Structures are given as C-alpha cells and as structure tokens.
Coordinates of C-alpha atoms and ligand atoms in Angstrom, one line a residue:
M284 CA 1.7 53.2 0.0
K285 CA 0.1 55.3 -2.7
S286 CA -3.6 54.6 -2.8
V287 CA -6.9 55.9 -4.2
K288 CA -9.2 57.0 -1.5
V289 CA -12.7 56.0 -2.6
P290 CA -16.1 56.3 -0.9
L291 CA -17.1 52.8 0.2
K292 CA -20.1 52.6 -2.2
E293 CA -17.7 53.2 -5.1
L294 CA -15.0 50.8 -3.9
N295 CA -15.9 47.8 -6.0
N296 CA -16.4 49.6 -9.3
T297 CA -13.2 51.6 -8.8
R298 CA -11.3 48.5 -7.9
K299 CA -12.5 46.7 -11.1
K300 CA -11.6 49.7 -13.3
L301 CA -8.1 50.0 -11.8
M302 CA -7.5 46.3 -12.2
E303 CA -8.7 46.4 -15.9
K304 CA -6.2 49.2 -16.5
Q305 CA -3.5 47.2 -14.6
L306 CA -3.1 50.2 -12.2
M307 CA -3.9 48.3 -9.0
N308 CA -0.9 47.1 -6.9
M309 CA -1.7 43.5 -6.2
D310 CA 1.0 43.1 -3.6
Y311 CA -1.0 45.0 -1.0
K312 CA -4.5 44.5 0.5
I313 CA -7.3 47.0 0.2
K314 CA -8.0 48.7 3.5
T315 CA -11.3 50.2 4.6
Q316 CA -11.6 52.9 7.3
D317 CA -14.8 54.9 8.3
D318 CA -16.6 55.6 5.0
Y319 CA -13.6 55.1 2.7
G320 CA -11.7 52.4 1.0
F321 CA -8.0 52.7 0.1
I322 CA -7.0 50.9 -3.1
P323 CA -3.2 50.4 -3.6
I324 CA -1.9 51.6 -7.0
N325 CA 1.2 51.1 -9.0
T326 CA 1.6 54.7 -10.1
P327 CA 0.0 58.0 -9.1
D328 CA 0.4 59.3 -12.7
F329 CA -3.1 58.8 -14.1
K330 CA -6.3 60.8 -14.2
C331 CA -8.5 60.0 -11.3
D332 CA -11.8 61.4 -9.9
Y333 CA -10.6 60.6 -6.4
E334 CA -7.9 61.7 -4.1
I335 CA -4.6 59.9 -4.1
V336 CA -3.1 59.5 -0.6
D337 CA -0.3 57.8 1.2
V338 CA -1.5 55.2 3.7
E339 CA 0.0 52.1 5.4
L340 CA -1.4 48.9 3.8
E341 CA -0.9 45.3 4.7
A342 CA 1.2 43.3 2.2
M343 CA -0.5 40.3 0.5
K344 CA 0.9 36.9 1.5
R345 CA 2.5 35.6 -1.6
Y346 CA 3.0 31.8 -2.0
P347 CA 5.9 30.8 -4.2
K348 CA 4.8 29.1 -7.4
N349 CA 7.5 26.5 -7.2
I350 CA 10.7 25.5 -5.4
S351 CA 12.9 27.2 -8.0
E352 CA 11.4 30.6 -6.9
L353 CA 12.2 29.9 -3.3
L354 CA 15.8 28.9 -4.2
K355 CA 16.6 31.6 -6.7
D356 CA 18.9 33.4 -4.2
D357 CA 20.8 30.3 -3.2
L358 CA 21.2 28.4 -6.4
T359 CA 22.3 29.4 -9.9
S360 CA 19.8 28.9 -12.6
K361 CA 22.0 26.0 -13.9
E362 CA 21.8 24.4 -10.4
I363 CA 18.1 24.9 -10.2
E364 CA 17.8 23.1 -13.6
D365 CA 20.0 20.3 -12.3
L366 CA 17.8 19.9 -9.2
K367 CA 15.1 17.4 -9.7
T368 CA 12.1 19.2 -8.3
S369 CA 10.1 16.0 -8.3
F370 CA 9.7 14.7 -4.9
D371 CA 7.5 12.1 -3.1
I372 CA 5.2 13.3 -0.4
I373 CA 4.3 10.5 2.2
G374 CA 2.0 11.9 4.9
D375 CA 4.0 14.7 6.7
I376 CA 7.3 13.7 5.0
V377 CA 8.9 14.7 1.8
I378 CA 11.5 12.5 0.1
V379 CA 13.7 14.4 -2.3
E380 CA 16.4 13.4 -4.8
I381 CA 19.3 15.8 -4.9
P382 CA 22.0 15.5 -7.6
E383 CA 25.5 14.9 -6.3
N384 CA 26.7 18.3 -7.4
L385 CA 24.1 20.0 -5.3
E386 CA 24.6 18.0 -2.1
E387 CA 26.5 20.8 -0.4
K388 CA 23.4 22.9 -0.7
K389 CA 21.1 20.2 0.8
S390 CA 20.1 22.3 3.8
K391 CA 18.9 25.2 1.7
I392 CA 17.1 22.8 -0.6
G393 CA 15.6 21.0 2.4
K394 CA 14.4 24.3 3.9
A395 CA 12.8 25.5 0.7
T396 CA 11.1 22.1 0.2
L397 CA 9.8 22.3 3.7
E398 CA 8.4 25.8 3.2
F399 CA 7.0 25.0 -0.2
T400 CA 5.3 21.7 0.7
K401 CA 4.2 22.7 4.2
R402 CA 5.1 19.3 5.5
K403 CA 7.0 18.4 8.7
S404 CA 10.2 16.7 7.5
V405 CA 12.3 16.5 4.4
Y406 CA 14.6 13.5 3.9
M407 CA 17.0 13.1 1.1
K408 CA 17.6 9.9 -0.8
K409 CA 21.0 8.5 0.0
S410 CA 20.8 5.3 -2.0
A411 CA 18.7 3.4 -4.5
I412 CA 16.1 0.9 -3.1
H413 CA 18.1 -2.1 -2.1
G414 CA 18.0 -5.5 -0.4
T415 CA 15.3 -8.1 0.2
I416 CA 13.1 -5.7 2.1
R417 CA 13.4 -3.0 -0.6
I418 CA 14.2 0.0 1.5
R419 CA 16.5 3.0 0.8
D420 CA 18.9 5.0 3.0
L421 CA 17.6 8.4 3.9
E422 CA 19.1 11.5 5.5
L423 CA 17.1 14.2 7.3
I424 CA 17.8 17.6 5.7
A425 CA 15.1 19.8 7.2
G426 CA 12.4 19.7 9.8
E427 CA 11.6 17.2 12.5
N428 CA 13.5 13.9 12.7
N429 CA 10.5 11.7 12.8
P430 CA 10.3 9.0 10.1
V431 CA 6.9 7.7 11.2
T432 CA 3.9 9.2 9.4
I433 CA 0.3 8.5 8.3
H434 CA -0.3 8.7 4.6
K435 CA -3.8 9.1 3.2
E436 CA -4.8 7.2 0.1
H437 CA -8.2 6.5 -1.5
G438 CA -10.0 6.9 1.8
T439 CA -7.5 4.7 3.8
R440 CA -4.9 5.7 6.3
L441 CA -1.5 4.1 6.0
K442 CA 1.0 4.3 8.9
L443 CA 4.6 3.7 8.2
N444 CA 8.2 4.4 9.0
V445 CA 9.9 5.6 5.8
E446 CA 13.3 4.3 7.0
E447 CA 12.1 0.8 7.9
V448 CA 9.7 -0.2 5.1
Y449 CA 9.0 0.1 1.4
F450 CA 6.2 2.5 0.4
S451 CA 5.6 4.4 -2.8
P452 CA 2.8 6.9 -3.2
R453 CA 3.3 6.7 -7.0
L454 CA 1.4 3.4 -7.0
A455 CA -1.8 4.9 -5.7
T456 CA -3.5 4.8 -9.1
E457 CA -2.5 1.2 -9.7
R458 CA -3.8 0.1 -6.3
K459 CA -7.1 1.8 -7.0
R460 CA -7.2 0.2 -10.5
V461 CA -6.6 -3.3 -9.0
S462 CA -9.2 -2.6 -6.2
D463 CA -11.8 -1.6 -8.8
S464 CA -11.3 -4.8 -10.8
V465 CA -11.8 -7.1 -7.7
K466 CA -15.0 -9.1 -7.6
E467 CA -17.3 -9.9 -4.7
N468 CA -16.0 -12.7 -2.3
E469 CA -12.6 -13.0 -3.9
N470 CA -10.0 -14.9 -1.9
I471 CA -6.8 -12.9 -2.4
L472 CA -3.1 -13.4 -1.7
D473 CA -0.7 -10.5 -1.6
M474 CA 2.7 -12.3 -1.7
F475 CA 4.8 -9.1 -1.0
C476 CA 2.4 -6.9 0.9
G477 CA 4.7 -4.4 2.6
I478 CA 2.7 -2.2 5.0
G479 CA -0.4 -3.4 3.1
P480 CA -1.5 -0.6 0.8
F481 CA -3.0 -3.1 -1.8
P482 CA -4.8 -5.1 0.9
T483 CA -6.0 -2.0 2.8
V484 CA -7.4 -0.2 -0.3
I485 CA -8.9 -3.5 -1.6
A486 CA -10.4 -4.6 1.7
K487 CA -11.9 -1.1 2.4
N488 CA -13.8 -1.1 -0.9
N489 CA -14.6 -4.8 -1.4
N490 CA -16.2 -7.7 0.4
V491 CA -13.2 -10.1 0.1
K492 CA -10.8 -12.2 2.1
I493 CA -7.1 -11.3 1.9
T494 CA -4.0 -13.0 3.1
A495 CA -1.1 -10.6 3.2
V496 CA 2.5 -11.8 3.5
D497 CA 5.8 -10.0 3.9
I498 CA 9.3 -11.0 5.0
N499 CA 9.9 -7.6 6.7
E500 CA 8.7 -7.8 10.3
N501 CA 8.4 -3.9 10.5
A502 CA 6.2 -4.0 7.4
I503 CA 3.9 -6.5 9.0
K504 CA 3.9 -4.5 12.3
Y505 CA 2.6 -1.5 10.3
L506 CA 0.2 -3.6 8.3
N507 CA -1.3 -4.8 11.6
E508 CA -1.6 -1.1 12.7
N509 CA -3.2 -0.2 9.4
I510 CA -5.7 -3.0 9.7
R511 CA -6.7 -1.5 13.1
L512 CA -6.6 2.2 11.9
N513 CA -8.9 1.4 9.0
K514 CA -11.2 -0.9 11.1
L515 CA -10.7 -3.9 8.7
H516 CA -11.6 -7.4 9.6
N517 CA -10.9 -9.3 6.4
I518 CA -7.1 -9.2 6.2
K519 CA -4.9 -11.9 7.7
S520 CA -1.3 -10.8 8.0
I521 CA 1.6 -13.3 8.0
C522 CA 5.3 -12.4 8.5
G523 CA 7.7 -14.6 6.6
D524 CA 9.3 -15.7 3.4
I525 CA 6.4 -16.5 1.0
R526 CA 8.2 -19.7 -0.1
E527 CA 7.9 -21.0 3.5
V528 CA 4.6 -19.4 4.4
S529 CA 3.0 -20.9 1.2
K530 CA 3.5 -24.4 2.6
N531 CA 0.6 -23.7 5.0
L532 CA -1.6 -21.8 2.6
N533 CA -4.6 -23.0 0.6
K534 CA -4.1 -23.5 -3.1
N535 CA -7.2 -21.7 -4.4
Y536 CA -6.6 -18.0 -4.5
D537 CA -8.8 -16.1 -6.9
R538 CA -6.2 -13.3 -7.2
I539 CA -2.5 -13.2 -6.4
I540 CA -0.8 -9.8 -6.2
M541 CA 3.0 -9.9 -7.0
N542 CA 4.4 -6.4 -6.5
L543 CA 8.1 -7.2 -6.1
P544 CA 9.0 -5.9 -9.5
G545 CA 12.8 -6.8 -9.5
L546 CA 12.3 -10.4 -8.5
A547 CA 8.6 -11.4 -8.8
Y548 CA 9.5 -13.6 -11.9
D549 CA 11.3 -15.9 -9.5
F550 CA 8.1 -16.5 -7.6
L551 CA 5.9 -17.2 -10.7
D552 CA 6.2 -21.0 -10.4
L553 CA 5.0 -20.8 -6.8
A554 CA 2.1 -18.4 -7.8
M555 CA 1.0 -20.9 -10.4
T556 CA 0.6 -23.6 -7.7
L557 CA -1.5 -21.3 -5.5
I558 CA -3.9 -19.8 -8.0
A559 CA -7.5 -21.1 -8.4
N560 CA -8.9 -22.0 -11.8
N561 CA -9.9 -18.7 -13.6
G562 CA -7.8 -16.8 -10.9
I563 CA -6.0 -13.6 -11.8
I564 CA -2.3 -12.9 -11.2
N565 CA -1.4 -9.2 -10.9
Y566 CA 2.2 -9.5 -11.9
Y567 CA 4.8 -6.6 -11.8
E568 CA 8.3 -6.3 -13.2
F569 CA 10.9 -3.8 -14.3
S570 CA 11.1 -3.9 -18.1
D571 CA 11.2 -1.8 -21.3
S572 CA 8.4 -3.9 -22.7
Y573 CA 5.7 -6.4 -21.8
G574 CA 7.0 -9.4 -23.9
Q575 CA 9.4 -10.6 -21.3
G576 CA 6.8 -10.7 -18.5
I577 CA 4.2 -12.4 -20.7
E578 CA 6.8 -15.1 -21.7
R579 CA 7.7 -15.6 -18.1
L580 CA 4.0 -16.0 -17.1
Q581 CA 3.4 -18.4 -20.0
K582 CA 6.4 -20.5 -19.1
A583 CA 5.5 -20.8 -15.4
A584 CA 1.9 -21.7 -16.4
K585 CA 3.1 -24.4 -18.8
K586 CA 5.2 -26.1 -16.1
E587 CA 2.0 -26.6 -14.1
N588 CA -0.1 -27.6 -17.1
K589 CA -2.0 -24.4 -16.9
K590 CA -2.8 -21.7 -19.4
V591 CA -2.6 -17.9 -19.2
E592 CA -4.7 -15.3 -20.9
I593 CA -3.3 -11.8 -20.8
L594 CA -6.1 -9.5 -19.7
N595 CA -4.3 -6.2 -19.5
T596 CA -0.8 -4.6 -19.6
R597 CA 0.2 -1.1 -18.3
K598 CA 3.1 1.1 -17.5
V599 CA 2.7 1.9 -13.8
K600 CA 5.6 4.3 -13.5
S601 CA 9.1 5.0 -14.9
S602 CA 11.8 3.2 -13.0
S603 CA 15.0 4.4 -14.7
P604 CA 15.7 5.9 -18.2
G605 CA 14.0 3.6 -20.7
M606 CA 12.8 1.2 -18.0
W607 CA 9.3 0.9 -16.6
H608 CA 7.6 -0.7 -13.6
V609 CA 5.1 -2.6 -15.7
A610 CA 1.9 -4.4 -14.7
I611 CA 0.5 -7.5 -16.4
D612 CA -2.8 -9.0 -15.4
A613 CA -3.1 -12.6 -16.4
K614 CA -6.0 -15.1 -16.0
V615 CA -4.9 -18.6 -15.3
T616 CA -7.1 -21.6 -16.4
F617 CA -6.7 -25.4 -16.1
Ligands
LIG101 C1 8.4 -3.5 -3.7 S1 7.9 -3.9 -2.0 C2 6.1 -3.8 -2.3 C3 5.3 -3.7 -1.0 C4 3.8 -3.4 -1.3 N1 3.3 -4.4 -2.1 C5 3.6 -2.0 -1.8 O1 3.1 -1.9 -2.9 O2 3.9 -1.1 -1.1 C6 8.2 -5.6 -2.0 C7 8.0 -6.2 -0.6 O3 8.3 -7.6 -0.7 C8 8.9 -8.1 0.5 N2 9.6 -9.3 0.2 C9 10.7 -9.5 -0.5 N3 11.0 -10.8 -0.6 C10 10.0 -11.5 0.0 C11 9.7 -12.9 0.2 N4 10.5 -13.8 -0.2 N5 8.6 -13.2 0.9 C12 7.7 -12.2 1.3 N6 8.0 -10.9 1.2 C13 9.1 -10.6 0.5 C14 9.8 -6.9 0.9 O4 10.0 -6.9 2.3 C15 8.9 -5.7 0.5 O5 8.1 -5.2 1.5

C-alpha cells in the first residue's frame, strides 16, 4: 500500500493535511514503526516533503450502512427496493417481512439481516397476527433456532417466546407514556396483558397494585418469569378469559388497560362495570380515526349510566395502509 513515511512528531499534522486534501486512503489503518508513521494515500502523484513507500497496512473494518449494501450482490436494485428493510428487533431476535416475490432469496436476506443487526436469529413473518392469542407464524431463515429471548425496555427485562406469545417492541413509547401518566397507589387492571410489558414497566416505575389477565397460558408463564426477573411484588397474574376472571374481581379499578385493538370494543361493556369513579380506561383499537372509538366508549358508558370524558387520543403505530393502532384515554365518572 502506497504510504507517506513521516517522522512520528509530524504524524498528526501530516495526517490532517492529507485528509483535508482528500489524499488519505481511509480504507486502511495508519501504522507506526520505530520513529515513523505510515499514512495510507490514494495516489502517489502529489508534491510531498516526505518519502512515499510501499508498506503492508491493515484494512479498516467497514460496517455496512444498511442492509441494501450487504445485499447488493444478491438482489437487483428493484428487488432491494421491494424488500421492506423495516424489521422488529426483540432481544436477540429479528423478525423480518419479506415480500412474496423475494421469498426464494430468504436465506440471503436472513444472512444479511443477521450480519447487519448482530443478533442471534432471524425469523421471517409467515402470516398476519391471528387468533384469540394474537400470535403469528414464523420461519427461521438465519442463525440459531431459539425463539426464546430477553428484550430490554425502559429499564425492564421481558422474557418471551416469539412463536408462542404476542409482543411488539413498537409499543414501547406507548407503554412509557401510560406508565408516566399513572398516579400513586392506583389499582390497575390489564385485561389483555400478554407477557406483561404494560404491567412490568408500570410496576417498575410506580407504587401501584396491578391485576394482569391473559387467556394465553404461555403469556402468563412468561409474565410470571418477568415478575421474578424484574423483582416485582405488586403484580397479580391470572390466566383465563377476562369475561370469566372478572366475576371474581373487585369492581373499583382506577385504570383499565385494554390493548386488544381488534376486539377491545367487545369488552367495553365489561370494563364499564369494573372501573372506579374517576377511573381511566386506556382503550386501543384499529381505526382510521378516533370518532368510532369515542362513540363506542360513550355508548358503553351510557349503558351503565356513566359518563366518559376523552382525555387524550393518539396514533400508536400504523397497522395497515390508512389504518392505525389508535389509543384513546377516557375518564369515567358516575
Ligand atoms: C394484542 S395482545 C396484547 C398483549 C399485551 N397487552 C402487549 O401489549 O404486549 C392481546 C392479548 O390479549 C389476549 N386475549 C385475547 N382474548 C382474551 C380474553 N378474552 N381474555 C383475556 N385475554 C385475552 C391474547 O392472548 C393476547 O395476549
């Protein structure tokens, strides 16, 4: 490699000058030996006060800027464009969505994703989220076949199996937002808690009591692990259908979290019977607006001779073109 041989005391100045003139070769590392430094250069054709020599230099480690750079030899630019480079990282696992026309290249895409993200496993989405327990089919396309991982979120550790339970890292901001709005000593019910990301983040940051319910026994198994992992003592977990479980619950919750966006509206009547006066319902649904959810909340409240005041509405994340996972915070009074 062509390099400028510079006395050590001049190394820094010469390096700066070469860089300014864009003459330094940034793909190699500067080497020092005895009283000299060797600065790699792009071209020997320039005036220089020092000797230009040929030496062996170590190449710089270059990290690819994005997945497209890693795949440029395997996919056409059109295919790279087709590939949704957005993926979810859950602990050591990456979940990618690969368009149908690129499925035959899934191994290459998986390998590139693994290399780029430096995680342990890459799974490809094989279906939409489906069924009562809201999970999706996945296929391992690179790395270790181990669907169990620990995800870190807002100072908590959440253990889960990506094949057995619902979990979305894209709700992290929403969970923090709800946690920040919780008041001292609240008695909270999470009707559809999954592995317990809402309860865990809330209980870690607030002095509250939480009842967390889910129909998926695997979700409750991981919630129980997460309670231990995060050394929490204020969450009570219950496995079962909230309609059945609610028969044995108190009817004075200061906050009810309803994150089952495709079906939560069906449980609003029940939530209205469980909420305390001045309690807050954190209601979620898929919609292109807030009007439908607000109407549903008002209708359910009216049935119980209660009133709702809408405190806040937000788009949590996009769910499909034109549709949003929306959040509505409603205060219930009676
Ligand atoms: C969209 S996931 C949300 C999980 C969790 N709140 C989170 O943010 O990760 C909805 C959860 O509701 C649970 N579920 C569905 N129907 C239920 C029911 N009738 N009673 C209790 N849980 C239910 C599912 O098993 C699933 O874990």
